[in-house]
Coordinates of C-alpha atoms in Angstrom, one line a residue:
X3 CA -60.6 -33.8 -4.8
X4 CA -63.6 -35.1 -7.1
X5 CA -63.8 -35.9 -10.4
X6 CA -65.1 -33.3 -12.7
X7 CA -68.4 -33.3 -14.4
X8 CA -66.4 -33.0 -17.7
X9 CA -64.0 -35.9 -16.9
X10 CA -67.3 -37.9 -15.8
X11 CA -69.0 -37.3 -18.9
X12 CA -66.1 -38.3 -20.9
X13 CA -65.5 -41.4 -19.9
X14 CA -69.4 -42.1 -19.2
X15 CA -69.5 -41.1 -23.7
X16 CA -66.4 -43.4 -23.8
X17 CA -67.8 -46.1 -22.4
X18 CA -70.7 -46.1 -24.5
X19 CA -69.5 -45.5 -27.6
X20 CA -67.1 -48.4 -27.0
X21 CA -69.9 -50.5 -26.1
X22 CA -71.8 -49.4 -29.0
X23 CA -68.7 -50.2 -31.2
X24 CA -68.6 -53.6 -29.9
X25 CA -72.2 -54.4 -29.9
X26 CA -73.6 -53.2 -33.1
X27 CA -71.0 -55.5 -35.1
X28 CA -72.5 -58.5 -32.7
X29 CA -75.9 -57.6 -33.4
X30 CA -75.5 -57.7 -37.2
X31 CA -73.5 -61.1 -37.2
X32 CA -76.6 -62.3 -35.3
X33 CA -79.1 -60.7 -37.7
X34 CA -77.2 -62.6 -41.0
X35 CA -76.9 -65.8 -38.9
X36 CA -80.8 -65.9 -38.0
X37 CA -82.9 -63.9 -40.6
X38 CA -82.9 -65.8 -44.1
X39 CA -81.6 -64.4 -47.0
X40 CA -79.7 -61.6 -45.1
X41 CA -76.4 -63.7 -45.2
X42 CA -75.5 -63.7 -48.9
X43 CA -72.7 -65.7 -50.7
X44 CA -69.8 -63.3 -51.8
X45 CA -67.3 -65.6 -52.8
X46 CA -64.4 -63.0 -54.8
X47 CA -60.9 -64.4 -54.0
X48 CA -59.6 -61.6 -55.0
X49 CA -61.3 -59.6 -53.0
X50 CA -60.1 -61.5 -50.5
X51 CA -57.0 -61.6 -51.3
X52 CA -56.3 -57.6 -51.1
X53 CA -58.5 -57.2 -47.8
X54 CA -56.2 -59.6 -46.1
X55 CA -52.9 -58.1 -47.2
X56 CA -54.2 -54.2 -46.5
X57 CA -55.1 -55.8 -42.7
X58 CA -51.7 -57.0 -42.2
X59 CA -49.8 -54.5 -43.9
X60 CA -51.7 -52.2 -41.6
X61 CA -50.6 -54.4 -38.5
X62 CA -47.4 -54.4 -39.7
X63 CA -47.2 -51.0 -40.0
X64 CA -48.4 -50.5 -36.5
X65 CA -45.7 -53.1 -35.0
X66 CA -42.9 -51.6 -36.8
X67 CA -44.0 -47.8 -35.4
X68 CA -43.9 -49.2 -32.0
X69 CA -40.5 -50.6 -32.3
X70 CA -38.9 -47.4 -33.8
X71 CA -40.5 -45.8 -30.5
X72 CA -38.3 -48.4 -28.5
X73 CA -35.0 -47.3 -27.0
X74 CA -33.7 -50.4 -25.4
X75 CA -35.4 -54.1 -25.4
X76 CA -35.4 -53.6 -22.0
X77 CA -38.7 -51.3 -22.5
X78 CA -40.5 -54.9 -22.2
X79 CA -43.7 -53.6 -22.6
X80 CA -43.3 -51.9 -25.8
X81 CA -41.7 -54.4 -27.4
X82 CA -43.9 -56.9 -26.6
X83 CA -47.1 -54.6 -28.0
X84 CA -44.9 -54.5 -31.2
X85 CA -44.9 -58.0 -31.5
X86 CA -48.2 -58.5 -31.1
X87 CA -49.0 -56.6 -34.1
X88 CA -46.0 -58.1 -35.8
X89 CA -47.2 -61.6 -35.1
X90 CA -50.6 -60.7 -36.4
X91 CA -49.2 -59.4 -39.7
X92 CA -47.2 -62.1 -40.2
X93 CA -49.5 -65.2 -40.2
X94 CA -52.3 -62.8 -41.4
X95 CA -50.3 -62.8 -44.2
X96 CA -50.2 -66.6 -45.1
X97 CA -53.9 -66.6 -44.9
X98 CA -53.8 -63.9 -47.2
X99 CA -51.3 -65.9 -49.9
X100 CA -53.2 -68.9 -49.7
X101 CA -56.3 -67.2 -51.0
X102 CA -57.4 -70.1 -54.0
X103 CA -55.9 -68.5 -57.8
X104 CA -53.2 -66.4 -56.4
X105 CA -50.3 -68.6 -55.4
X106 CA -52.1 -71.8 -55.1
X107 CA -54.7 -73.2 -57.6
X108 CA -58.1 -72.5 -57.7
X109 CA -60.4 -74.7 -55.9
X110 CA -57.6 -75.7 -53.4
X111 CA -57.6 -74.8 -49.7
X112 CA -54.5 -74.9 -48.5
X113 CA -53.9 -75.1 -44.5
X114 CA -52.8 -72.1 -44.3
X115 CA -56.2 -70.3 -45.3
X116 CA -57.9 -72.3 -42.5
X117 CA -56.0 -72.2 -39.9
X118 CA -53.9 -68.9 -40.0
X119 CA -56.9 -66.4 -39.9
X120 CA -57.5 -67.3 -36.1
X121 CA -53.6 -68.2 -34.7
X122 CA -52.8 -64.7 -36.0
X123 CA -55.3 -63.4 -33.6
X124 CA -54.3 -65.3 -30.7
X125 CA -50.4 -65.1 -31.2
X126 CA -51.3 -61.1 -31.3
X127 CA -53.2 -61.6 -27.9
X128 CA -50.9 -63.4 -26.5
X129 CA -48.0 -61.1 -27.0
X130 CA -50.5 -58.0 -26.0
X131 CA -51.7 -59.0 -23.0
X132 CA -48.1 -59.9 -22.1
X133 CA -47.1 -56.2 -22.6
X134 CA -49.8 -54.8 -19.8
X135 CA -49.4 -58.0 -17.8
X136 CA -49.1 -56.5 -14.0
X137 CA -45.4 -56.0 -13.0
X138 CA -45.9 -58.0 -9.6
X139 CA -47.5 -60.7 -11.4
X140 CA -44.7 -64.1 -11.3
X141 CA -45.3 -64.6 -14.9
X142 CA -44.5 -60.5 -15.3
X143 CA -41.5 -60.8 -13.9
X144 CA -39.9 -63.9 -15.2
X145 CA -40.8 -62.7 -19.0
X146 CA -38.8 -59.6 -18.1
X147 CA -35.8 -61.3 -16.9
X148 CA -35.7 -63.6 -20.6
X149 CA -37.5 -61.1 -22.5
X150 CA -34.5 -60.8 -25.0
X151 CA -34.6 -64.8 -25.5
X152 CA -38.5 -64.9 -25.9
X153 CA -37.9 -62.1 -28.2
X154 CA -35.7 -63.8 -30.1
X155 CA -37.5 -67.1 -30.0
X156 CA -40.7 -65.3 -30.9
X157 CA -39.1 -63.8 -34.0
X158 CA -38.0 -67.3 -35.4
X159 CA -40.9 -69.4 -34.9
X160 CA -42.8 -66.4 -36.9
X161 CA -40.6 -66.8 -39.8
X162 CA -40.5 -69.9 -39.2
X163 CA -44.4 -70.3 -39.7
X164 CA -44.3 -67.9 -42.4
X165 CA -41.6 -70.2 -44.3
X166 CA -43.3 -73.6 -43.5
X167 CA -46.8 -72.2 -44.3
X168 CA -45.8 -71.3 -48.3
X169 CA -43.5 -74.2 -49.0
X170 CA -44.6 -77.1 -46.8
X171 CA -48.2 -76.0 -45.1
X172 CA -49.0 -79.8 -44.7
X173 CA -46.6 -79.6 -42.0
X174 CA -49.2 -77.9 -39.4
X175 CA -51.9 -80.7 -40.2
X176 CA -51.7 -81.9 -36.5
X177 CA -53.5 -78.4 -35.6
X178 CA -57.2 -80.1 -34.7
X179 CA -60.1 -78.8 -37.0
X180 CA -62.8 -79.0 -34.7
X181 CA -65.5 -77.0 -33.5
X182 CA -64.4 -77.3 -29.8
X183 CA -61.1 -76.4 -30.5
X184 CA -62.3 -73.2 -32.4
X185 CA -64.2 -72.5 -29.4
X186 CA -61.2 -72.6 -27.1
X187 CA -58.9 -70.6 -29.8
X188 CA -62.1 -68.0 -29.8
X189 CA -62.5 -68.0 -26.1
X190 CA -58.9 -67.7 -25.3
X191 CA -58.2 -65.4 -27.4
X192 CA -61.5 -62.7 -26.6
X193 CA -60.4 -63.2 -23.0
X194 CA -56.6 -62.0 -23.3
X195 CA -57.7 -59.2 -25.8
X196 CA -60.7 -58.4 -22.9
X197 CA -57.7 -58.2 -20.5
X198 CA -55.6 -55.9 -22.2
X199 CA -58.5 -53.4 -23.2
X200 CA -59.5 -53.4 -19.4
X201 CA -56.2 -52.4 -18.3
X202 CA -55.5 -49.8 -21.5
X203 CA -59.1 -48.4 -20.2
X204 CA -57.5 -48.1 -16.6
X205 CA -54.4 -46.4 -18.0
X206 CA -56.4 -44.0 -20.1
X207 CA -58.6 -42.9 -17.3
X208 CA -55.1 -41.5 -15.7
X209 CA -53.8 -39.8 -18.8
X210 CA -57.0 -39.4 -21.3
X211 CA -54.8 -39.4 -24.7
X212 CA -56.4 -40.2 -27.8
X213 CA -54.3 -42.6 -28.4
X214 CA -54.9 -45.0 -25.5
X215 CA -58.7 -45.1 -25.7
X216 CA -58.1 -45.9 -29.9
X217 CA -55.9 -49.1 -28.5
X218 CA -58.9 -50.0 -26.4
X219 CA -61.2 -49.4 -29.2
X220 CA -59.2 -51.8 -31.8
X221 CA -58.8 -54.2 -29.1
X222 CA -62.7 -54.6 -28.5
X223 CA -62.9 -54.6 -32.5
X224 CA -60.3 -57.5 -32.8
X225 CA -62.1 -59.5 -29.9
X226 CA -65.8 -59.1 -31.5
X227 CA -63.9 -60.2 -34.7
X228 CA -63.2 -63.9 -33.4
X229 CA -66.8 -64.3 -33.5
X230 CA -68.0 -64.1 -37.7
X231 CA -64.1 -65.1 -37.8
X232 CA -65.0 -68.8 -36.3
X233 CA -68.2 -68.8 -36.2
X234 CA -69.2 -67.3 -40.0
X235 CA -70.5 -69.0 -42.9
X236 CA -67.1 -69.5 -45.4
X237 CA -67.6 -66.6 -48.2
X238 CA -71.3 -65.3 -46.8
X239 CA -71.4 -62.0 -45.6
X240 CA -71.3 -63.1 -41.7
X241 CA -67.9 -64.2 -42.7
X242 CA -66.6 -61.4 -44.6
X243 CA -67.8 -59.3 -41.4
X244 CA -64.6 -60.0 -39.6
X245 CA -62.3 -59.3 -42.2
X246 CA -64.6 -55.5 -41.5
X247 CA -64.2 -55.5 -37.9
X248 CA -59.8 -56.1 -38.6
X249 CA -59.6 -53.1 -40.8
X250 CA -61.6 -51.0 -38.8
X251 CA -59.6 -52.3 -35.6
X252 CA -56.4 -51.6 -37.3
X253 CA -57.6 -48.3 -39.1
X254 CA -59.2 -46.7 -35.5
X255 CA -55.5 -47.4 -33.6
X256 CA -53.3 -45.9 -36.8
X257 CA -55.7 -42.9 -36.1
X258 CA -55.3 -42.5 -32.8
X259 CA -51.7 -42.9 -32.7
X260 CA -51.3 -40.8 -35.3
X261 CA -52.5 -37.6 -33.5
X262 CA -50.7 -38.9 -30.1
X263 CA -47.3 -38.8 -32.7
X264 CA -48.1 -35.2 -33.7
X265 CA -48.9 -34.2 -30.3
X266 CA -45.7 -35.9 -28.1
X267 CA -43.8 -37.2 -31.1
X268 CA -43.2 -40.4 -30.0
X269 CA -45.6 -44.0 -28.7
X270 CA -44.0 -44.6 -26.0
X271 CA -46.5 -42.8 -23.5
X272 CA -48.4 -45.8 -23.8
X273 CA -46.5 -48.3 -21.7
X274 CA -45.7 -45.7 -19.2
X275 CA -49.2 -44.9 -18.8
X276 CA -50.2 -48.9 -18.2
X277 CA -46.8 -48.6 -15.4
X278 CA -47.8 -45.5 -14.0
X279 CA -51.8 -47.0 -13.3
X280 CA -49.6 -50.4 -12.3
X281 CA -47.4 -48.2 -9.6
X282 CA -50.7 -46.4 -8.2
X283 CA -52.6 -49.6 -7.8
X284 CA -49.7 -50.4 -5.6
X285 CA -49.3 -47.4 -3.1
X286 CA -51.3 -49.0 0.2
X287 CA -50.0 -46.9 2.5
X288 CA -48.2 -44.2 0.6
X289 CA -44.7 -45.5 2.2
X290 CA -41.7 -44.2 0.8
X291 CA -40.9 -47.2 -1.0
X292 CA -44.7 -47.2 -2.6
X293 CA -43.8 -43.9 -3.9
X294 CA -40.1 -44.4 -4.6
X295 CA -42.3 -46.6 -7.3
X296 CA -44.7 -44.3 -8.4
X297 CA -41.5 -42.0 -9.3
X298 CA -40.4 -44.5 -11.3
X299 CA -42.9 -44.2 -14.1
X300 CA -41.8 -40.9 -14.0
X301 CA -38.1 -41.2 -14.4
X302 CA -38.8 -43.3 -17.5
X303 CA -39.3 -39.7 -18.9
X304 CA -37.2 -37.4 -17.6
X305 CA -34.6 -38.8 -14.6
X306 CA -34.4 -34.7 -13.6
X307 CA -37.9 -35.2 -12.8
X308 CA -37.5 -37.9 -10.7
X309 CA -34.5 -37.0 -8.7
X310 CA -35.9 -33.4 -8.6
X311 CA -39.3 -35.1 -6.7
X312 CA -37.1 -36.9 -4.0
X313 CA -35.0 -33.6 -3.2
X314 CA -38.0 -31.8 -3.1
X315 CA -39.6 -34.4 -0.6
X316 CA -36.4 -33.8 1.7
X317 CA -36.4 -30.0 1.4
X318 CA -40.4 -30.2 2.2
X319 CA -39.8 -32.2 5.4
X320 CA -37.3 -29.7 6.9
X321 CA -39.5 -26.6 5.8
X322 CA -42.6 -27.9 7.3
X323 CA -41.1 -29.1 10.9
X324 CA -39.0 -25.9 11.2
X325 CA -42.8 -24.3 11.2
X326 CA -43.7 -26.8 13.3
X327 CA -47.0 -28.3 11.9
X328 CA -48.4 -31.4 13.1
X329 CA -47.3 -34.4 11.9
X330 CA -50.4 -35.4 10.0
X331 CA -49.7 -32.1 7.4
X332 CA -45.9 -33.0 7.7
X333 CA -46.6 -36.1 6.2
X334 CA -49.6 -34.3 3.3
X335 CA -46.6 -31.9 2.3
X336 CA -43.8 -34.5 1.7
X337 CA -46.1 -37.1 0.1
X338 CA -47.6 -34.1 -2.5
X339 CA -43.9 -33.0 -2.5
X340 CA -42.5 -36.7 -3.6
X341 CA -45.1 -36.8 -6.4
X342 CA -46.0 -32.8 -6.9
X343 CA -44.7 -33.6 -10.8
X344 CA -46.5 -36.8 -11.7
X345 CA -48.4 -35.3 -14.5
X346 CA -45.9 -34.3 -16.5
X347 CA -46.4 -38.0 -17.8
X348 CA -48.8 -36.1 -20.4
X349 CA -46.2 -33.5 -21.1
X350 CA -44.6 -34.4 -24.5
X351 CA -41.3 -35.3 -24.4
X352 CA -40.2 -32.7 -27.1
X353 CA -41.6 -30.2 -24.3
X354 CA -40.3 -31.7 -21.2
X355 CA -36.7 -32.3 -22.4
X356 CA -36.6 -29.2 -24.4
X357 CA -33.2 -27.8 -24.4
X358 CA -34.0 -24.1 -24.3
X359 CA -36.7 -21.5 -23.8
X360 CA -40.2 -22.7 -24.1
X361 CA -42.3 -20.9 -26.3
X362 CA -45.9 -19.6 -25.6
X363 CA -47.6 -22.3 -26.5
X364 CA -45.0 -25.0 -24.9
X365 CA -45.1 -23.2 -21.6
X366 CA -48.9 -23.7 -21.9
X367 CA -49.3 -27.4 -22.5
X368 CA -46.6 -27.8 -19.3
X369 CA -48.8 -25.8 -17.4
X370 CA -51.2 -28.0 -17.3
X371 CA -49.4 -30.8 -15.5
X372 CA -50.4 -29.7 -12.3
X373 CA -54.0 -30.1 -12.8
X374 CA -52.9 -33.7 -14.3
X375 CA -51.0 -34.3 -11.6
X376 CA -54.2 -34.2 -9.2
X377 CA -56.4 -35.9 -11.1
X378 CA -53.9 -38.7 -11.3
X379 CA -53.5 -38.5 -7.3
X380 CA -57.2 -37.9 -7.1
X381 CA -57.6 -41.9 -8.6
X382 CA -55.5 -43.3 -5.7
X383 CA -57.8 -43.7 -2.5
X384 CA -54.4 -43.4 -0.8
X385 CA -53.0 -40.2 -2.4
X386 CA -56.1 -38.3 -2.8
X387 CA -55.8 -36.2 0.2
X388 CA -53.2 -34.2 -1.6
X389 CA -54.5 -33.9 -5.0
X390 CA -55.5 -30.6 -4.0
X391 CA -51.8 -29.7 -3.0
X392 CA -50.5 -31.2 -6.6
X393 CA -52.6 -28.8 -8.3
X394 CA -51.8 -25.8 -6.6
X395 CA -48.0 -25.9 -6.1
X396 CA -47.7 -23.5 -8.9
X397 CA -49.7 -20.8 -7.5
X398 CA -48.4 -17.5 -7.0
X399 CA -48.9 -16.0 -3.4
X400 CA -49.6 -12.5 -4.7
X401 CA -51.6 -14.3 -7.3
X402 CA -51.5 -15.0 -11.0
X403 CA -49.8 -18.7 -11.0
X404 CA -51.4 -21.6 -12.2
X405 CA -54.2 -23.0 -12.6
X406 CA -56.8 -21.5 -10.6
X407 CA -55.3 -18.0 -9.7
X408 CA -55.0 -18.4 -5.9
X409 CA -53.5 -16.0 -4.0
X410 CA -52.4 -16.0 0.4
X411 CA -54.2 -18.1 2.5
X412 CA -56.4 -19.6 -0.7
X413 CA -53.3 -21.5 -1.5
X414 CA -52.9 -24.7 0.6
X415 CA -50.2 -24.4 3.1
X416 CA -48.4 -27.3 2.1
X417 CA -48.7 -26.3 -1.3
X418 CA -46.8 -22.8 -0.3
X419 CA -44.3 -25.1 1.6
X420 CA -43.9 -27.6 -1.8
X421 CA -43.4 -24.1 -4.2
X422 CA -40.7 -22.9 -2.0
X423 CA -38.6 -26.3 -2.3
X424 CA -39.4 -26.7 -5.9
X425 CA -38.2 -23.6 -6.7
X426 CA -35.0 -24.2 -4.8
X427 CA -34.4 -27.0 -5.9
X428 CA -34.8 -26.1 -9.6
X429 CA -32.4 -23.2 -9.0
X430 CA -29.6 -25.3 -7.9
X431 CA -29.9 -28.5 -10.1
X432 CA -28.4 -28.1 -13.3
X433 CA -30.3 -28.5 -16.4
X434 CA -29.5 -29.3 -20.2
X435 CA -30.3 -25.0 -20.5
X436 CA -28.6 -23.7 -18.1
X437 CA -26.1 -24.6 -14.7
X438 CA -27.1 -24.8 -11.1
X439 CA -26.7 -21.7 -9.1
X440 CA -24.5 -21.9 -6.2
X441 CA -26.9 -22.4 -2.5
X442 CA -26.3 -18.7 -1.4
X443 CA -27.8 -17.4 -4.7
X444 CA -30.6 -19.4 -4.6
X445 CA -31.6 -18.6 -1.2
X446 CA -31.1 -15.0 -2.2
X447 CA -33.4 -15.2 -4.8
X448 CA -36.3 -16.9 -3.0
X449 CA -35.9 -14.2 -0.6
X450 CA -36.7 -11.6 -3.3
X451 CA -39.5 -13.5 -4.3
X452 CA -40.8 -13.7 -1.1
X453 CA -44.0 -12.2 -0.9
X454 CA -44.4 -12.1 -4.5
X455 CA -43.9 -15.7 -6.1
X456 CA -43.6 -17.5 -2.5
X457 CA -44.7 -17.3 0.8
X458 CA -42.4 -15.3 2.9
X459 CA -43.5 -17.1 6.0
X460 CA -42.1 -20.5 4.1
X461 CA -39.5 -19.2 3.0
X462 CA -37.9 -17.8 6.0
X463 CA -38.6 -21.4 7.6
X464 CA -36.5 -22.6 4.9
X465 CA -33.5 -20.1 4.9
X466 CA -33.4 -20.5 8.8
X467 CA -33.1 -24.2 8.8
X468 CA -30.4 -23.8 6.4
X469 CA -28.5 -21.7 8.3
X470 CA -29.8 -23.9 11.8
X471 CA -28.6 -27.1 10.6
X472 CA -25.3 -25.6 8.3
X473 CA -26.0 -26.2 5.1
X474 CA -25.0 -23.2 3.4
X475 CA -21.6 -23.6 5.1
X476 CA -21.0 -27.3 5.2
X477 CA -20.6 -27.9 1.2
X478 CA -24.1 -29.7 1.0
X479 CA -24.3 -29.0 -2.3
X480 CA -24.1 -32.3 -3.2
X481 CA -28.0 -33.4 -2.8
X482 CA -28.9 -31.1 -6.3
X483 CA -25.8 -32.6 -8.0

């Protein structure tokens, strides 16, 4: 399956309007720097003042969202993306209260000003980057296994800082003040805000949500703001720049999220996204255990789903050896079969685990989960070869399914062969809306549908190696428990 022109073009406007974003901002921090008289003093504390405090109230704000979103402080990720903002609002905020004739005297330059502006940017990074840090990474796993005593730690020394930096800032005077260390702050911190964009990027190119390409937007903000942050003229215009590039950063990712919350109602996609892109980049082979993974990212969502994809996989198998295709399509029909409902990553929770009839317009943003799924396949060089099957498992053999309309021999076999387990299968599992139908219903349902909804051919395979191998009889039932 190939990428669409549309999908192409989006990311191709993406990219440059991200580039643009970060290079424009550069450009005019270089013009101030070298052209004379185009980097004015504008020296208002108080100004200053309310800038910083909107920026990390703003951060704040976003931290706090995140952490509502979290249902356990085992979702690592998310709670270490919360943090980050946290971090940032919190010693953001000192820098902001030492601004000379607020708290402190006029004329007086506290520690905190100097020094708090940039470790709030790299406390932030370091935090964010943790959250998309790869899972198979050492470091990945070890802050996973302590994350609730970094957590905790994390959450002391910020107060800590926050204390010490309004009673007793003199306290952080063995921080070096030095040009070389401001390059290494600047470097290090560009570099792990560079990282996390890249792999946000990667995650959005799976599920292209608003939400995640405004994360990689404020990220590339924040990193082109450690420039005029270090590097600016105190109280000129090439300094004042960054305070710019933090409210737009900050302002750009409320945004985003904001329509992602009205859409799914509820951030969490996010971190499943960055696991599902981490679970693909993994699948070598496509062994079960590679997939078995790639589920995963999908069970974070809705554990039906996942259990539903392995009983399918099964039920697959059996269908497509009872017709007695060659191994090679055996093995196309159960991998599509193990992963047929990937997409439904971009299904909205408040859809997915709906606890009753979907409406019109519901049943139409689920519908398009198939096409998701393949494009999300179609990004693996190992699961490609069934993208095609992923999109059409919800075709209708007499036609009118979803998306494309097939009908007969337009639909891929093994796409015929997935629809017939996947109905079964959803038949005899029980859901929050209704229970599971007992085996010999089910079966006599797909055979009225035969012909219709299925393909009869399939589903006679299937109802003979039920009643081959016993199933029907020998209290099986059990698997769609």
């Amino acid at each position: 399956m190939n990428v669409s022109p549309g999908r192409l073009m989006a990311s191709r406007a993406a990219l440059w309007v991200l580039g643009l974003s970060a290079a424009i901002p550069f450009a005019a921090f270089l013009a101030m720097r070298s052209v004379p008289g185009w980097d004015p003093v504008a020296m208002e504390p108080a100004g200053h003042f309310w800038i910083v405090s909107a920026a990390a109230l703003l951060s704040g704000c976003i931290g706090t969202a995140l952490a509502l979103s979290v249902q356990s402080v085992r979702s690592t990720r998310t709670v270490y993306l919360a943090l980050g903002f946290i971090a940032v609002a919190l010693i953001f905020a000192t820098h902001g209260l030492g601004t000379p004739g607020f708290i402190v005297p006029a004329g007086t330059y506290p520690y905190a000003v100097i020094i708090s502006a940039g470790l709030s940017q790299t406390v932030g990074a370091i935090f964010i980057a943790l959250s998309v840090t790869p899972t198979t990474w050492p470091l990945s796993r070890a802050v996973e296994r302590h994350s609730t005593a970094i957590l905790s730690a994390a959450l002391v020394l910020l107060f800590g800082y926050l204390a010490t930096m309004v009673w007793r800032p003199e306290i952080w005077d063995f921080i070096p003040r030095t040009k070389p260390w401001d390059t290494i702050l600047a470097s290090t911190t560009i570099a792990l805000l560079g990282f996390a964009a890249w792999r946000y990027w990667r995650a959005w190119r799976l599920t292209e949500l608003p939400g995640q390409i405004a994360m990689v937007a404020a990220l590339g903000f924040l990193a082109t703001a450690q420039v005029s942050m270090y590097y600016g003229e105190l109280w000129h215009m090439s300094w004042w720049l960054y305070h710019l590039h933090l409210l737009v950063a900050f302002c750009v990712l409320i945004a985003g999220w904001a329509i992602e919350a009205a859409r799914a109602k509820s951030l969490i996609v996010f971190s499943r996204a960055v696991e599902l892109r981490d679970s693909l980049d993994h699948v070598h082979i496509g062994t079960a255990e590679e997939l078995e993974a790639l589920e995963a990212a999908v069970e974070a969502k809705d554990s039906y789903t996942r259990h539903h994809m392995g009983r399918v996989a099964e039920y697959v198998e059996a269908i497509a050896r009872e017709m007695g295709l060659p191994e090679e399509r055996v093995e196309v029909a159960v991998m599509a079969g193990r992963i047929h409902d990937v997409g439904k990553i971009n299904v909205p929770d408040a859809v997915l685990l709906k606890p009753g009839r979907l409406t019109d317009q519901e049943f139409e943003t689920m519908k398009h989960h198939a096409e998701r799924g393949a494009h999300i396949a179609s990004s693996s060089r190992v699961l490609k070869h069934v993208a095609d099957v992923i999109k059409a498992h919800h075709e209708r053999y007499s036609g009118g399914g979803y998306p494309a309309g097939l009908k007969g021999d337009q639909i891929p076999l093994e796409a015929r062969i997935v629809a017939v387990a996947d109905t079964f299968d959803a038949l005899t599992s029980t859901r929050v809306y209704r229970p599971r139908r007992p085996w010999r219903d089910a079966v006599a349902e797909l055979q009225r549908v035969a012909g219709t909804q299925l393909d009869p051919v399939c589903v006679e395979a299937f109802v003979r190696w039920l009643s081959r191998t016993g199933q029907l009889d020998s209290g099986c039932e059990q698997l769609a428990a």
